[in-house]
Amino acid sequence: MRTLLPPPPPTSDYYSSALAALAARILYPNPVPSSTTHLPLYILNSAAFPDARETSYDDLVPYVLARLPAEDDLLAGQQYEILFFARASADETSGKTAKDAKKKRPGWQWCVQTYQLLSRVLRKRLSRLWILGAESWVRVLVEGVMVMGGGKGRKKVVFLRAVEELEGWGIKVKDLCVPSGVWVVEKRRRRRRGSRGQVHGGERGKIRARRAFGLREALPRLEGAEDWVRLPRVLREATSFLLTDECIKTEGIFRVNAKAVMVEVLKELYNGGQQFIVWRERGSVVSFPYWRDGTGNVGVDEMEAKDGFDVHAAAGLIKLWYSELREPIFPQTCYQALEKFYGDPQLQLEPVQLVDMLKPDAEWTILNVTARKILRMHLLPLLSHVTRYEEWNHMTASGLVVCFAPALLKGPDIEEDMKMMGIIRRLLEAMIRNWKEHLAPAFGTDHEHFESQLRLPEVIADREDPLEEGDEGTTSTEAQMSGITLIDNDTSASDTQDADEDDDNAPLLLPSGHDTPPPLPPRPHTFFETEETRPPLPPRVRSSTIAEIPITITKTSPVNGNQEQLKRKPAPTVQPLPRYSMIVGSSSAQPQPATLEHMPFYNTVEQPVEEPLDMELDPELPEYEALPEASRTAIPRKPVPKSPKGG
């Protein structure tokens, strides 16, 4: 029988750094304790489970258990909770089949034996085990192991189907440090089920929260300084990750597309206010865990690249933020001015022209105030810094504008946008090339100032972007009904029973900020204003008498030009067809002759049919009509040829 021993100390020659790193990916503490019990919460990630055919689970288990609270703390009464993400397997995130996943995991006999080898204090101090997305074999295995252990542990296990169910148990999902593979699996599960909700949080009837994308104010205002704005969190964190030495030298940055599901997951996480989002690319790792006083750092240095979001996902997220601006950088209202002043391809753009276009106190410019701030604070400093590493990433200014130009304009007419694409590329390329030497000094900024704007704000309220006013807690039906007055046929079903009552004093649903309802549009003019002035309708004619009414036609005479009325005879009445039993029946029910006399389509007399004779006369014979009667009988005929003998 095998025994479960603690791992060797790190100074020992038998200590395995590879197994320790793998155990850190499998089980790690959450930076924030449980919301309800305030106990330490550990996350067990099944996506990090190795292949049982390549790694010995007997050697790995001691390293995993060593990451739980120490036995001395457990004996002192320290309890803990575990959140097990059972659905996020490495095979599902990579697209492999369930058959391959079954081969790589250990058998159920090994799981039962390992549970029996756990110390009593380790099993007793486990307060709650949350299992998310467990398969059938996992449920059966856990049920059997808990029953064999005495049955008391069964009450500690909670099976969940979706991440949102954690909110019902008092655990805030946005306080969890979840690997990227878990979010990807949750997103794919929702696609298969046809759900349109977010990857975490919120009720089904609530409107999706918006903190980063498509806001009315693209740049949030600083707390206590309404006249100053800052970069939103999504740009601050994604850009900080891109500017690291390992990421900015990545070949094809902003040109290589990221996985669409990764970008969609990141968008929902930032819109929902997920606090712990880990970016990792090779040796570079970035996270911003200091959301409240007293919160420590996350052990993200032990995580591998597959557990975080990569550099291409960060680049795709930045482009998505620009493309989903409520008002693009170059709106449709400036297309005419762009074509008039910058439409000439041979035009050389001088730095003075670019400064006048971007300066905040410009008297006239084609860009609005928000677009100029975004270009000065983020886009131009970022792209200019990327071109400095052209030797490694192979991204020139012209290559960057090709990737970013489609995200900077979004008009209703695609053909018109394509015509403006060339002008915007020339403008943006000239801005990038002249930013470091001419534009940045003119605005009193440099790269150090740009990096300072990317640091975590000192004020805690500025570390997260606020929700738009009126979005939180408003149902979708109420938002759609706001400002709509129900009239006539639009009256709801609940008001139908009160249709006879006087509704002149009923309150109206008015938009926010309006005290009086807007004036109604004028009614369309009708010829008949009241019921009394309408002429009476002609009497209706029965269908049986329609055929008896003569038809009168007015015709103009070609001789004197007078109009004459011509009357046609009424159409004859159509007799009903006889029944089949009257025509073909038994001998006792013969058809009546009087009934069939008026039917022209019943003709019982067979008329002889004259068929043309297919006979050819001899032209040498005399005509029969020209001969006298006495000689008509002796008309010579052409002899019939005799058949040959023996025929």
XYZ file of C-alpha atoms in Angstrom:
647
model
C 0.000 0.000 0.000
C 1.388 3.377 -0.979
C 1.890 6.148 1.556
C 1.469 9.893 1.211
C 4.620 11.702 2.295
C 5.292 15.453 2.292
C 7.471 16.798 -0.493
C 11.187 17.178 0.107
C 12.434 20.622 1.147
C 13.513 23.022 -1.612
C 17.173 22.637 -0.585
C 17.086 18.871 -1.086
C 18.499 17.218 -4.173
C 15.236 15.317 -4.579
C 13.164 18.479 -4.805
C 11.554 18.838 -8.261
C 11.111 22.413 -9.474
C 8.995 21.205 -12.398
C 6.501 19.451 -10.119
C 6.384 22.476 -7.804
C 5.616 24.798 -10.726
C 2.947 22.409 -11.974
C 1.377 22.234 -8.513
C 1.253 26.045 -8.407
C -0.829 26.036 -11.584
C -3.153 23.342 -10.270
C -3.875 24.820 -6.827
C -3.311 28.429 -5.774
C -4.846 30.779 -3.172
C -7.282 33.450 -4.259
C -6.093 36.975 -3.376
C -9.411 37.824 -1.708
C -10.915 35.539 0.946
C -14.429 34.169 0.740
C -17.089 36.890 0.760
C -19.401 35.110 3.205
C -17.158 33.230 5.642
C -13.951 35.279 5.161
C -12.012 32.029 5.039
C -9.035 31.406 2.742
C -10.283 30.359 -0.690
C -8.189 28.069 -2.892
C -8.817 27.587 -6.604
C -8.312 24.129 -8.105
C -7.836 24.359 -11.860
C -8.466 21.144 -13.802
C -7.094 22.724 -16.997
C -3.611 22.433 -15.477
C -3.860 18.691 -14.812
C -0.996 16.965 -16.653
C -1.145 13.835 -18.735
C -1.080 10.758 -16.490
C 0.977 8.944 -19.121
C 3.748 11.540 -18.851
C 3.639 12.694 -15.210
C 3.430 10.554 -12.104
C 0.463 11.667 -10.005
C 1.910 9.866 -6.977
C 4.862 12.257 -7.030
C 2.715 15.297 -7.879
C 0.084 15.033 -5.112
C 2.464 15.914 -2.206
C 3.478 19.135 -3.963
C -0.195 20.055 -4.498
C -1.222 19.373 -0.887
C 1.733 21.399 0.371
C 0.036 24.535 -0.986
C -2.874 24.142 1.454
C -2.696 25.626 4.981
C -0.034 24.096 7.192
C -1.022 21.315 9.554
C -0.176 23.432 12.599
C -2.628 26.104 11.458
C -5.265 23.472 10.820
C -4.807 22.027 14.303
C -5.227 25.533 15.690
C -8.694 25.696 14.084
C -7.952 27.308 10.714
C -10.531 26.344 8.061
C -10.450 26.777 4.300
C -12.597 26.467 1.161
C -11.815 25.089 -2.306
C -13.357 26.124 -5.622
C -12.848 23.355 -8.191
C -13.246 24.290 -11.880
C -13.906 20.819 -13.211
C -15.168 21.843 -16.657
C -12.082 23.763 -17.788
C -9.989 20.830 -18.926
C -6.920 21.380 -21.047
C -8.354 19.153 -23.750
C -11.564 21.175 -24.066
C -9.703 24.467 -24.381
C -7.408 23.005 -27.028
C -10.204 21.315 -28.969
C -9.364 17.662 -28.236
C -12.023 15.016 -27.784
C -13.359 13.648 -24.514
C -11.840 10.264 -25.326
C -8.344 11.746 -25.232
C -9.106 13.469 -21.934
C -10.213 10.197 -20.385
C -6.935 8.533 -21.304
C -4.774 11.226 -19.724
C -6.484 11.486 -16.331
C -5.863 9.037 -13.466
C -8.300 6.238 -12.706
C -11.009 6.364 -10.090
C -9.211 3.744 -7.945
C -6.273 6.115 -7.593
C -8.610 8.960 -6.571
C -10.261 6.860 -3.835
C -6.933 5.712 -2.436
C -5.552 9.246 -2.410
C -8.556 10.559 -0.501
C -8.150 7.846 2.111
C -4.503 8.801 2.581
C -5.352 12.439 3.404
C -4.878 13.399 7.028
C -7.938 13.625 9.220
C -7.365 17.272 10.097
C -7.063 18.178 6.393
C -10.452 16.630 5.621
C -12.116 17.956 8.767
C -11.042 21.595 8.328
C -12.424 21.753 4.792
C -15.425 24.049 5.206
C -16.838 23.946 1.648
C -15.954 22.330 -1.676
C -17.470 24.077 -4.702
C -17.408 21.972 -7.867
C -18.241 23.883 -11.042
C -19.259 22.059 -14.220
C -18.623 18.523 -13.020
C -19.172 15.641 -15.399
C -21.164 12.581 -14.449
C -18.124 10.513 -13.494
C -16.881 13.296 -11.203
C -20.239 13.460 -9.424
C -20.345 9.709 -8.926
C -16.748 9.642 -7.737
C -17.232 12.437 -5.205
C -20.464 10.952 -3.913
C -18.836 7.551 -3.447
C -15.707 8.903 -1.773
C -17.700 11.069 0.646
C -19.946 8.151 1.607
C -16.934 5.923 2.197
C -15.394 8.614 4.382
C -18.352 8.600 6.760
C -21.019 10.630 4.963
C -20.384 13.900 6.850
C -18.286 15.297 4.027
C -21.219 15.045 1.620
C -22.816 18.128 3.184
C -19.713 20.182 2.383
C -19.892 19.577 -1.374
C -21.866 21.925 -3.647
C -22.255 21.167 -7.355
C -22.697 24.158 -9.661
C -23.462 24.339 -13.384
C -22.454 27.949 -14.156
C -20.257 30.632 -12.643
C -23.277 32.862 -11.975
C -24.549 30.414 -9.358
C -21.673 31.411 -7.088
C -23.363 34.788 -6.617
C -26.334 33.004 -5.057
C -24.020 31.499 -2.442
C -22.521 34.875 -1.544
C -19.258 34.556 -3.500
C -18.482 37.566 -5.684
C -17.198 36.348 -9.022
C -15.386 39.598 -9.768
C -13.159 38.977 -6.710
C -11.878 35.664 -8.090
C -8.560 35.235 -9.883
C -9.677 32.778 -12.544
C -7.423 31.421 -15.315
C -8.225 32.443 -18.868
C -9.076 28.872 -19.865
C -12.001 28.837 -17.434
C -13.521 31.950 -19.004
C -13.057 30.529 -22.503
C -14.838 27.317 -21.567
C -17.687 29.272 -19.966
C -18.046 31.374 -23.111
C -18.205 28.309 -25.361
C -20.725 26.662 -23.052
C -23.013 29.687 -23.392
C -22.706 29.591 -27.145
C -23.762 25.959 -27.233
C -26.731 26.693 -24.995
C -27.676 29.796 -26.964
C -27.310 32.090 -23.941
C -26.536 35.752 -24.539
C -25.497 36.704 -21.033
C -22.115 37.638 -19.718
C -19.465 35.234 -18.516
C -20.159 36.202 -14.936
C -22.470 38.085 -12.640
C -25.813 39.750 -13.028
C -29.380 38.562 -13.385
C -30.983 37.591 -16.631
C -33.351 40.550 -16.594
C -30.626 43.114 -16.041
C -28.978 45.146 -18.733
C -25.339 44.259 -19.313
C -23.015 46.479 -17.352
C -20.863 48.873 -19.354
C -17.701 50.199 -17.805
C -15.262 50.274 -20.717
C -16.781 49.864 -24.203
C -19.288 52.071 -25.993
C -19.676 54.639 -23.212
C -21.098 58.101 -23.586
C -17.889 59.486 -22.045
C -14.954 57.592 -23.485
C -12.463 59.109 -21.003
C -13.601 58.912 -17.347
C -13.124 61.939 -15.120
C -10.786 61.992 -12.147
C -12.289 61.762 -8.695
C -12.498 65.267 -7.231
C -11.315 66.958 -10.437
C -14.150 67.107 -12.922
C -12.114 69.115 -15.432
C -9.439 66.408 -15.757
C -9.807 63.053 -17.442
C -7.807 59.839 -17.291
C -7.346 56.742 -19.388
C -9.907 53.967 -18.805
C -8.771 50.835 -17.048
C -8.896 48.635 -20.138
C -6.446 50.875 -22.018
C -4.264 51.352 -18.953
C -3.733 47.652 -18.265
C -3.571 46.382 -21.845
C -1.120 49.121 -22.866
C 1.092 48.544 -19.813
C 1.367 44.907 -20.801
C 2.192 45.758 -24.424
C 5.006 48.151 -23.440
C 7.003 45.463 -21.620
C 10.245 44.430 -23.286
C 9.055 40.911 -24.145
C 5.741 42.043 -25.651
C 6.690 45.117 -27.661
C 9.283 43.095 -29.576
C 6.682 40.510 -30.644
C 6.669 40.163 -34.399
C 3.452 41.308 -36.052
C 2.038 43.149 -33.043
C -1.354 44.708 -33.952
C -1.176 42.841 -37.270
C -1.599 39.253 -36.058
C -5.197 38.686 -35.013
C -5.935 37.198 -31.622
C -8.469 34.476 -30.952
C -11.911 36.016 -31.211
C -13.171 34.202 -28.119
C -10.297 35.638 -26.061
C -11.110 39.203 -27.077
C -14.825 38.678 -26.405
C -14.089 37.281 -22.949
C -11.822 40.215 -22.113
C -14.470 42.680 -23.227
C -17.072 41.119 -20.942
C -14.638 40.917 -18.022
C -13.748 44.607 -18.207
C -17.348 45.643 -18.745
C -18.364 43.578 -15.722
C -15.619 44.981 -13.489
C -13.584 41.790 -13.033
C -10.852 42.804 -10.628
C -8.113 40.243 -11.238
C -7.126 39.882 -14.898
C -3.701 38.389 -15.479
C -1.654 39.154 -18.599
C 1.232 36.845 -19.346
C 3.551 36.459 -22.348
C 6.753 34.434 -22.011
C 8.638 35.962 -19.064
C 6.450 39.054 -18.780
C 3.492 39.100 -16.416
C 1.297 42.052 -15.442
C -1.551 42.189 -12.938
C -3.146 44.964 -10.917
C -4.446 43.353 -7.711
C -4.330 46.375 -5.365
C -8.009 47.207 -5.422
C -8.475 47.927 -1.749
C -6.270 48.644 1.215
C -4.686 45.558 2.739
C -5.032 43.329 -0.348
C -1.766 41.601 -1.217
C -0.352 40.637 -4.557
C -1.391 37.528 -6.428
C 1.180 34.821 -6.980
C 0.986 35.325 -10.725
C 4.706 34.750 -11.159
C 4.021 31.024 -10.753
C 1.393 30.998 -13.507
C 2.250 29.957 -17.022
C 1.421 31.736 -20.269
C -1.575 29.503 -20.996
C -3.218 30.638 -17.740
C -3.206 34.333 -18.750
C -4.018 36.481 -21.770
C -1.278 36.983 -24.361
C 0.051 40.013 -26.224
C -2.143 39.545 -29.310
C -5.255 39.494 -27.103
C -4.154 42.811 -25.579
C -3.566 44.343 -29.033
C -6.935 43.096 -30.271
C -8.649 44.488 -27.184
C -7.192 47.963 -27.810
C -8.384 47.943 -31.415
C -11.817 46.772 -30.274
C -12.051 49.680 -27.805
C -11.424 52.186 -30.599
C -13.840 50.527 -32.989
C -16.674 50.553 -30.412
C -16.426 54.222 -29.516
C -19.862 55.782 -29.534
C -18.476 58.565 -31.709
C -15.463 57.483 -33.792
C -12.254 59.461 -33.988
C -13.130 60.561 -37.527
C -16.946 60.893 -37.653
C -18.945 61.195 -40.844
C -19.450 64.928 -40.287
C -15.786 65.580 -41.080
C -15.646 63.590 -44.341
C -16.361 66.624 -46.490
C -13.647 68.700 -44.799
C -11.163 65.827 -45.045
C -11.695 65.506 -48.761
C -11.543 69.266 -49.291
C -8.351 70.065 -47.350
C -6.454 66.745 -47.321
C -7.827 64.861 -50.313
C -4.835 65.572 -52.566
C -2.480 62.541 -52.450
C 0.492 64.778 -53.321
C -0.120 67.086 -50.350
C 2.804 67.253 -47.916
C 1.525 67.532 -44.350
C 3.648 69.904 -42.293
C 4.046 69.535 -38.495
C 2.423 72.948 -38.027
C -0.764 71.709 -39.695
C -0.827 68.628 -37.487
C -0.326 70.703 -34.338
C -3.209 72.978 -35.291
C -5.387 69.930 -35.849
C -4.596 68.345 -32.430
C -4.171 71.298 -30.055
C -6.915 71.602 -27.416
C -7.630 75.325 -27.973
C -7.902 75.179 -31.763
C -10.315 77.694 -33.247
C -11.301 75.328 -36.043
C -10.434 71.676 -36.583
C -12.026 68.625 -38.126
C -11.732 66.625 -34.862
C -13.873 67.035 -31.764
C -12.470 67.638 -28.284
C -12.648 64.012 -27.128
C -10.959 62.683 -30.267
C -8.057 65.113 -29.857
C -7.601 64.086 -26.218
C -7.561 60.374 -27.073
C -5.007 60.892 -29.839
C -2.703 62.962 -27.613
C -3.052 60.836 -24.466
C -2.922 57.306 -25.869
C -2.959 56.400 -29.564
C -0.118 58.516 -30.949
C 2.306 57.900 -28.020
C 1.628 54.159 -28.192
C 2.070 53.719 -31.943
C 5.107 55.992 -31.996
C 6.773 53.875 -29.313
C 5.975 50.655 -31.175
C 7.780 51.936 -34.291
C 10.968 52.365 -32.242
C 11.208 48.547 -32.078
C 10.682 48.070 -35.795
C 13.827 45.950 -35.995
C 12.161 43.242 -33.877
C 8.405 43.565 -34.454
C 8.637 44.571 -38.159
C 5.836 47.112 -37.741
C 6.364 50.434 -39.498
C 4.175 53.523 -39.287
C 2.488 52.646 -42.572
C 1.850 49.103 -41.358
C 0.317 50.306 -38.091
C -2.086 52.718 -39.802
C -3.311 49.895 -42.032
C -4.248 47.951 -38.877
C -5.787 50.909 -37.010
C -7.494 52.984 -39.719
C -10.636 50.761 -39.976
C -11.200 51.196 -36.223
C -11.092 55.002 -36.361
C -14.086 55.598 -38.639
C -17.523 54.051 -38.606
C -20.059 55.726 -40.844
C -23.414 54.433 -42.111
C -22.130 54.105 -45.687
C -19.328 51.556 -46.133
C -18.405 52.832 -49.591
C -17.967 56.344 -48.244
C -15.788 55.001 -45.433
C -13.571 53.211 -47.933
C -13.089 56.451 -49.884
C -11.951 58.235 -46.718
C -9.634 55.376 -45.688
C -6.726 56.608 -47.799
C -6.913 60.166 -46.434
C -7.030 58.949 -42.823
C -4.038 56.683 -43.410
C -1.945 59.589 -44.684
C -2.972 61.798 -41.752
C -2.336 59.139 -39.104
C 1.003 58.101 -40.614
C 2.199 61.719 -40.638
C 1.162 62.112 -36.990
C 3.082 58.986 -35.938
C 6.259 60.005 -37.762
C 6.215 63.542 -36.328
C 5.033 62.734 -32.806
C 8.346 62.326 -30.987
C 10.207 65.264 -32.566
C 7.502 67.857 -33.227
C 4.060 67.041 -31.833
C 4.949 65.782 -28.335
C 7.197 68.799 -27.498
C 4.505 71.150 -28.800
C 2.010 69.679 -26.295
C 4.557 69.463 -23.425
C 4.574 65.680 -23.134
C 7.003 62.798 -23.623
C 7.206 59.038 -23.174
C 7.785 59.286 -19.405
C 4.592 61.278 -19.030
C 2.764 58.649 -21.094
C 4.004 55.873 -18.822
C 2.924 57.808 -15.732
C -0.645 57.861 -17.040
C -0.538 54.068 -17.299
C 0.348 53.499 -13.642
C -2.215 52.405 -11.111
C -3.989 55.527 -9.749
C -3.324 56.421 -6.151
C -6.974 57.207 -5.495
C -8.857 53.927 -5.039
C -11.995 55.318 -6.689
C -10.038 55.945 -9.914
C -8.808 52.359 -10.226
C -12.122 51.158 -11.626
C -14.241 52.841 -14.268
C -17.728 53.916 -13.145
C -20.915 52.524 -14.562
C -23.003 54.715 -16.805
C -25.764 56.543 -14.945
C -29.073 54.692 -15.097
C -27.666 51.383 -16.343
C -27.301 49.607 -13.037
C -30.454 48.032 -11.692
C -32.656 48.980 -14.654
C -34.518 46.217 -16.390
C -34.438 45.979 -20.136
C -38.222 46.382 -20.438
C -38.213 49.575 -18.384
C -35.342 50.992 -20.440
C -37.154 50.322 -23.680
C -40.451 51.761 -22.365
C -38.825 54.979 -21.129
C -40.241 57.999 -22.930
C -42.930 56.050 -24.804
C -46.622 56.945 -24.459
C -49.086 54.156 -25.163
C -51.965 55.300 -27.384
C -54.752 53.646 -29.393
C -53.719 50.155 -30.485
C -50.474 50.295 -28.485
C -52.381 50.057 -25.197
C -51.192 47.173 -23.085
C -53.406 44.203 -22.336
C -53.731 45.139 -18.684
C -55.376 48.454 -19.629
C -57.907 46.941 -22.038
C -60.471 46.283 -19.343
C -60.434 49.978 -18.373
C -60.973 51.236 -21.915
C -64.401 52.692 -21.080
C -63.021 54.840 -18.270
C -61.709 58.374 -18.688
C -57.906 58.264 -19.000
C -57.312 61.978 -19.530
C -55.696 62.307 -16.104
C -53.475 59.247 -16.419
C -49.760 59.972 -15.908
C -47.468 59.862 -18.923
C -44.071 58.184 -19.125
C -41.655 61.046 -19.782
C -37.951 60.863 -20.615
C -35.481 61.808 -17.931
C -34.942 65.564 -17.731
C -38.339 66.520 -19.209
C -41.147 67.906 -17.034
C -43.734 68.293 -19.782
C -44.553 65.888 -22.589
C -43.481 66.888 -26.098
C -46.206 68.208 -28.437
C -48.030 65.623 -30.476
C -47.695 65.723 -34.272
C -50.667 67.134 -36.245
C -53.315 64.687 -37.281
C -53.618 63.923 -40.989
C -56.474 65.783 -42.774
C -59.465 63.626 -43.671
C -62.316 64.474 -46.062
C -65.062 63.188 -43.788
C -64.558 64.783 -40.373
C -67.614 63.345 -38.590
C -69.936 60.422 -38.874
C -72.929 62.644 -39.797
C -71.308 63.997 -42.979
C -70.471 60.599 -44.427
C -72.786 59.553 -47.341
C -74.833 56.374 -46.889
C -73.488 53.244 -48.421
C -75.446 51.636 -51.312
C -77.611 48.637 -50.425
C -75.940 45.304 -50.747
C -77.145 42.996 -53.543
C -77.724 39.347 -52.993
C -75.519 36.986 -54.915
C -78.499 35.119 -56.411
C -79.816 38.232 -58.152
C -76.558 39.526 -59.537
C -76.899 37.547 -62.762
C -80.431 39.010 -63.350
C -79.273 42.655 -63.296
C -78.703 43.973 -66.849
C -75.351 45.600 -67.524
C -75.478 49.180 -68.863
C -72.547 50.505 -70.930
C -72.163 54.136 -72.005
C -70.755 54.624 -75.505
C -69.964 57.834 -77.403
C -71.330 57.950 -80.941
C -68.653 58.695 -83.589
C -71.247 60.582 -85.771
C -72.774 63.215 -83.517
C -70.663 62.777 -80.383
C -73.667 61.967 -78.206
C -73.446 59.370 -75.493
C -75.641 56.347 -75.958
C -76.425 53.710 -73.379
C -76.232 50.102 -74.510
C -77.855 47.394 -72.482
C -76.648 43.845 -72.541
C -78.809 40.861 -71.949
C -78.490 39.278 -68.534
C -76.340 36.209 -68.335
C -78.244 32.897 -68.498
C -78.677 31.049 -65.302
C -76.408 28.102 -64.752
C -78.203 24.885 -63.932
C -76.639 22.657 -61.299
C -74.874 19.532 -62.494
C -76.678 16.236 -61.959
C -75.496 13.926 -59.309
C -73.575 10.824 -60.158
C -76.322 8.629 -58.743
C -78.825 10.119 -61.220
C -76.714 9.169 -64.251
C -75.126 5.891 -63.186
C -77.190 3.950 -60.724
C -79.334 0.866 -60.206
C -82.100 -0.214 -62.590
C -84.727 1.191 -60.284
C -83.203 4.665 -60.485
C -82.931 5.497 -64.183
C -81.970 9.003 -65.338
C -84.904 11.187 -66.319
C -84.944 12.326 -69.959
C -86.347 15.713 -69.019
C -83.324 16.343 -66.871
C -80.866 15.601 -69.660
C -82.556 17.449 -72.523
C -81.096 20.861 -71.662
C -77.566 19.528 -71.181
C -75.586 19.945 -74.387
C -72.680 17.979 -73.048
C -74.797 14.791 -72.743
C -75.238 13.282 -76.244
C -76.445 9.674 -76.282
C -76.597 9.430 -80.095
C -73.403 8.467 -81.819
C -72.704 10.668 -84.831
C -70.854 9.136 -87.782
C -67.363 10.388 -88.020
C -66.127 11.210 -91.517
C -62.530 10.250 -91.773
C -60.445 11.191 -94.816
C -59.565 8.273 -97.020
C -55.913 7.728 -97.206
C -56.192 6.663 -100.842
C -54.230 7.894 -103.803
C -55.987 7.977 -107.251
C -54.281 7.209 -110.494
C -53.911 10.448 -112.489
C -54.195 8.516 -115.804
C -57.692 7.242 -115.039
C -60.701 9.300 -116.260
C -62.698 11.273 -113.794
C -65.784 9.498 -112.512
C -68.064 12.535 -112.647
C -67.280 13.199 -116.360
C -68.358 9.736 -117.577
C -71.941 8.993 -118.618
C -74.100 6.933 -116.306
C -74.106 3.959 -118.648
C -70.390 3.659 -118.606
C -69.801 4.462 -114.927
C -69.923 0.815 -113.979
C -67.263 -0.111 -116.465
C -64.572 2.115 -115.261
C -61.248 0.556 -115.888
C -59.228 0.052 -112.792
C -55.577 -0.289 -112.413
C -54.744 -3.967 -112.203
C -53.477 -5.251 -108.934
C -49.997 -6.705 -109.231
C -49.787 -10.417 -108.619
C -47.661 -11.738 -105.882
C -44.662 -13.834 -106.901
C -45.017 -17.564 -106.856
C -44.302 -19.247 -103.689
C -44.955 -16.040 -101.798
